[in-house]
Tab-separated table of C-alpha atoms in Angstrom:
chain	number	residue	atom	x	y	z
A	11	UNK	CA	0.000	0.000	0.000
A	12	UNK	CA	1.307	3.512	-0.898
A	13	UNK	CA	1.642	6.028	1.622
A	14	UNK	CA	-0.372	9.262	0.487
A	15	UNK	CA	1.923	11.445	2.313
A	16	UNK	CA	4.799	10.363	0.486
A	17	UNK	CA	3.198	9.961	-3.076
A	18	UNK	CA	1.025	12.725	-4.141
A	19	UNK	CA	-0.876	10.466	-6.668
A	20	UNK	CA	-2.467	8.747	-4.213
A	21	UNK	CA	-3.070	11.695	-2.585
A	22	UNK	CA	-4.406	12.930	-6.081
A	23	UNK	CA	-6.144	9.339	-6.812
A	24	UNK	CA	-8.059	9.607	-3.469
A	25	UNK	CA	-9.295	13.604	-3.857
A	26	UNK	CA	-10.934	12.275	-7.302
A	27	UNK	CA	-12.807	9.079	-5.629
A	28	UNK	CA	-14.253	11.457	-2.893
A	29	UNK	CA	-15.292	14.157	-5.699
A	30	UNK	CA	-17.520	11.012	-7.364
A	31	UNK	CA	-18.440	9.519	-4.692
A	32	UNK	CA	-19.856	12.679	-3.994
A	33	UNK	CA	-21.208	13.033	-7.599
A	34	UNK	CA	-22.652	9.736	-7.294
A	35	UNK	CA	-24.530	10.448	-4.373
A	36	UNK	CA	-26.403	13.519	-5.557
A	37	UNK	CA	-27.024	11.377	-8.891
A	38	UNK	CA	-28.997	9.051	-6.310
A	39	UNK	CA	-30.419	12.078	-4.704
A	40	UNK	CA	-31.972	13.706	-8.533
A	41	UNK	CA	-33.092	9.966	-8.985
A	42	UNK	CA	-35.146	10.182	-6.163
A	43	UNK	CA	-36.279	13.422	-6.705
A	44	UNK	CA	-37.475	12.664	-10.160
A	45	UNK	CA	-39.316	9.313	-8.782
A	46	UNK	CA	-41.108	11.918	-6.192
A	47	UNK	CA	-41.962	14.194	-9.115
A	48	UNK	CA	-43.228	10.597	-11.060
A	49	UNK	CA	-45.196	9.580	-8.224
A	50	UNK	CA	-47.024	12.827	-7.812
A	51	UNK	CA	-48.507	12.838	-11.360
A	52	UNK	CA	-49.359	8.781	-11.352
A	53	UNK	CA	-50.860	9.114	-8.054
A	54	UNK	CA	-52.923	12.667	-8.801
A	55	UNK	CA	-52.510	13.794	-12.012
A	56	UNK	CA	-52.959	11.727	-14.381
A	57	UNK	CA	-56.343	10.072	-12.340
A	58	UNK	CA	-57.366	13.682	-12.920
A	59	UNK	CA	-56.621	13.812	-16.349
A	60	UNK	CA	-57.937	10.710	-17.275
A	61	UNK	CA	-61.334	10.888	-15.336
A	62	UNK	CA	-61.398	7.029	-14.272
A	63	UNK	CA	-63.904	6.220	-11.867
A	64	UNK	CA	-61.573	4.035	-10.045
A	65	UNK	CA	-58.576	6.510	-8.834
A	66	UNK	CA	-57.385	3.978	-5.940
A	67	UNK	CA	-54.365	2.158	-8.050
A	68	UNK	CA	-53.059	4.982	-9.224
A	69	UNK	CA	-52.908	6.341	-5.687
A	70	UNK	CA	-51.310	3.141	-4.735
A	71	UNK	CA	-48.784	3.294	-7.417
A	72	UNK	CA	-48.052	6.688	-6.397
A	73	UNK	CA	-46.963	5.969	-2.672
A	74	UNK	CA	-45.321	3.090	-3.854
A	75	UNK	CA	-43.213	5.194	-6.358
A	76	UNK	CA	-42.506	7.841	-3.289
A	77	UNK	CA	-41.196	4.748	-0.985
A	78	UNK	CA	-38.772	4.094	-3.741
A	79	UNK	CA	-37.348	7.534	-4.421
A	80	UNK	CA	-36.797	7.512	-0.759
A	81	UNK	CA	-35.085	3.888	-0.760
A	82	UNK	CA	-32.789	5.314	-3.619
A	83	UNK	CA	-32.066	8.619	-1.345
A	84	UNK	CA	-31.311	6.793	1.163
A	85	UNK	CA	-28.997	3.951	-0.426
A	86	UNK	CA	-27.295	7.274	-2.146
A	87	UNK	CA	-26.734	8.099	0.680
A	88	UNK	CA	-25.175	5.028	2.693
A	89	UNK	CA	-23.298	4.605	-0.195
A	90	UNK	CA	-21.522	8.009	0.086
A	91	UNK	CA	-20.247	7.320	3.733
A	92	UNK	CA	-19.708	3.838	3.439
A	93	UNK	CA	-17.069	4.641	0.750
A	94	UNK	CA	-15.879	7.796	2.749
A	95	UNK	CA	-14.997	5.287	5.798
A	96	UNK	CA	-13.438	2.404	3.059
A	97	UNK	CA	-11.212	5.219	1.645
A	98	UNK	CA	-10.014	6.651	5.113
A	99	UNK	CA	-8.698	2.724	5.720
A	100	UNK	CA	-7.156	3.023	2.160
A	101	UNK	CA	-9.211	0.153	0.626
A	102	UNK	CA	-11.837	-0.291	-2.099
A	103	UNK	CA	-15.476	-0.208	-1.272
A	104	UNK	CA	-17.374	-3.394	-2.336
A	105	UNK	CA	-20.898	-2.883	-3.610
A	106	UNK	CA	-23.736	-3.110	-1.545
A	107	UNK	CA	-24.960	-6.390	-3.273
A	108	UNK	CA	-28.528	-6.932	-1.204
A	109	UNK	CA	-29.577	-3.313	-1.499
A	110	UNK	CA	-28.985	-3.028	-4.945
A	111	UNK	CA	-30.481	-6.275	-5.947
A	112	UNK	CA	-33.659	-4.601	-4.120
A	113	UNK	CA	-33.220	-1.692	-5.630
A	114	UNK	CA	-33.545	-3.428	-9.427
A	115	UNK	CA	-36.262	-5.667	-8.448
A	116	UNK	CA	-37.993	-2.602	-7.165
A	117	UNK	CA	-37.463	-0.673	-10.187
A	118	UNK	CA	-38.559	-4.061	-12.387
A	119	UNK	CA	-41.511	-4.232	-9.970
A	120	UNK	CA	-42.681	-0.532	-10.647
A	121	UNK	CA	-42.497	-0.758	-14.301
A	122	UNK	CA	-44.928	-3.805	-14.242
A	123	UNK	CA	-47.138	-1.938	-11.841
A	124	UNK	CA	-47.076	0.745	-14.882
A	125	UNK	CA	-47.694	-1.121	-17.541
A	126	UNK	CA	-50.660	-3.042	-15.781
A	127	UNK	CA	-51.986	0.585	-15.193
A	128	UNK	CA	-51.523	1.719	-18.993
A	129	UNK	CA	-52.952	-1.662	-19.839
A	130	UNK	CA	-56.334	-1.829	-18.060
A	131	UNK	CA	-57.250	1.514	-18.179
């Protein structure tokens, strides 16, 4: 292991992994954001706009879709510190295998719930 007081590129190396791990966390963050934004118009809007008599799924799917832009704010941002303490032992962070496995199959889940939405209405 290099010392990063007596190599600057490591000292380098490390000041670019915390700049995108930081970039990488507020790309979680506008995720999430944009998955609040989603879930607002499938659980409100569009019910609205489309004048169904039966507005309940699309409320569903919309607090479903808010849960998940939280999940993804808040794996952004246990991701961020986990690699911030990984890097202050001078090792490389391994993924966080469950949570993004739940993460996908969340995401996979949603996009059924859409389609079944688009589908039978």
């Amino acid at each position: 292991m290099v010392d990063a007081e007596q190599d600057p590129r490591a000292t380098d190396a490390t000041r670019r992994t915390r700049l995108a791990n930081e970039r990488t966390e507020l790309a979680w963050w506008r995720t999430g954001m944009t998955v609040f934004a989603l879930a607002l118009a499938v659980g409100r809007v569009i019910p609205e706009l489309a004048d169904t008599a039966r507005q309940w799924p699309y409320v569903v799917a919309g607090v479903i879709f808010a849960v998940y832009g939280v999940a993804l704010i808040v794996y952004g941002s246990i991701r961020r510190r986990t690699v911030e303490r990984v890097l202050e032992r001078g090792e490389f962070p391994d993924p966080l295998g469950a949570a993004q496995t739940a993460l996908v199959a969340g995401g996979i889940l949603l996009g059924v719930l859409t389609v079944i939405l688009v589908v039978l209405d």
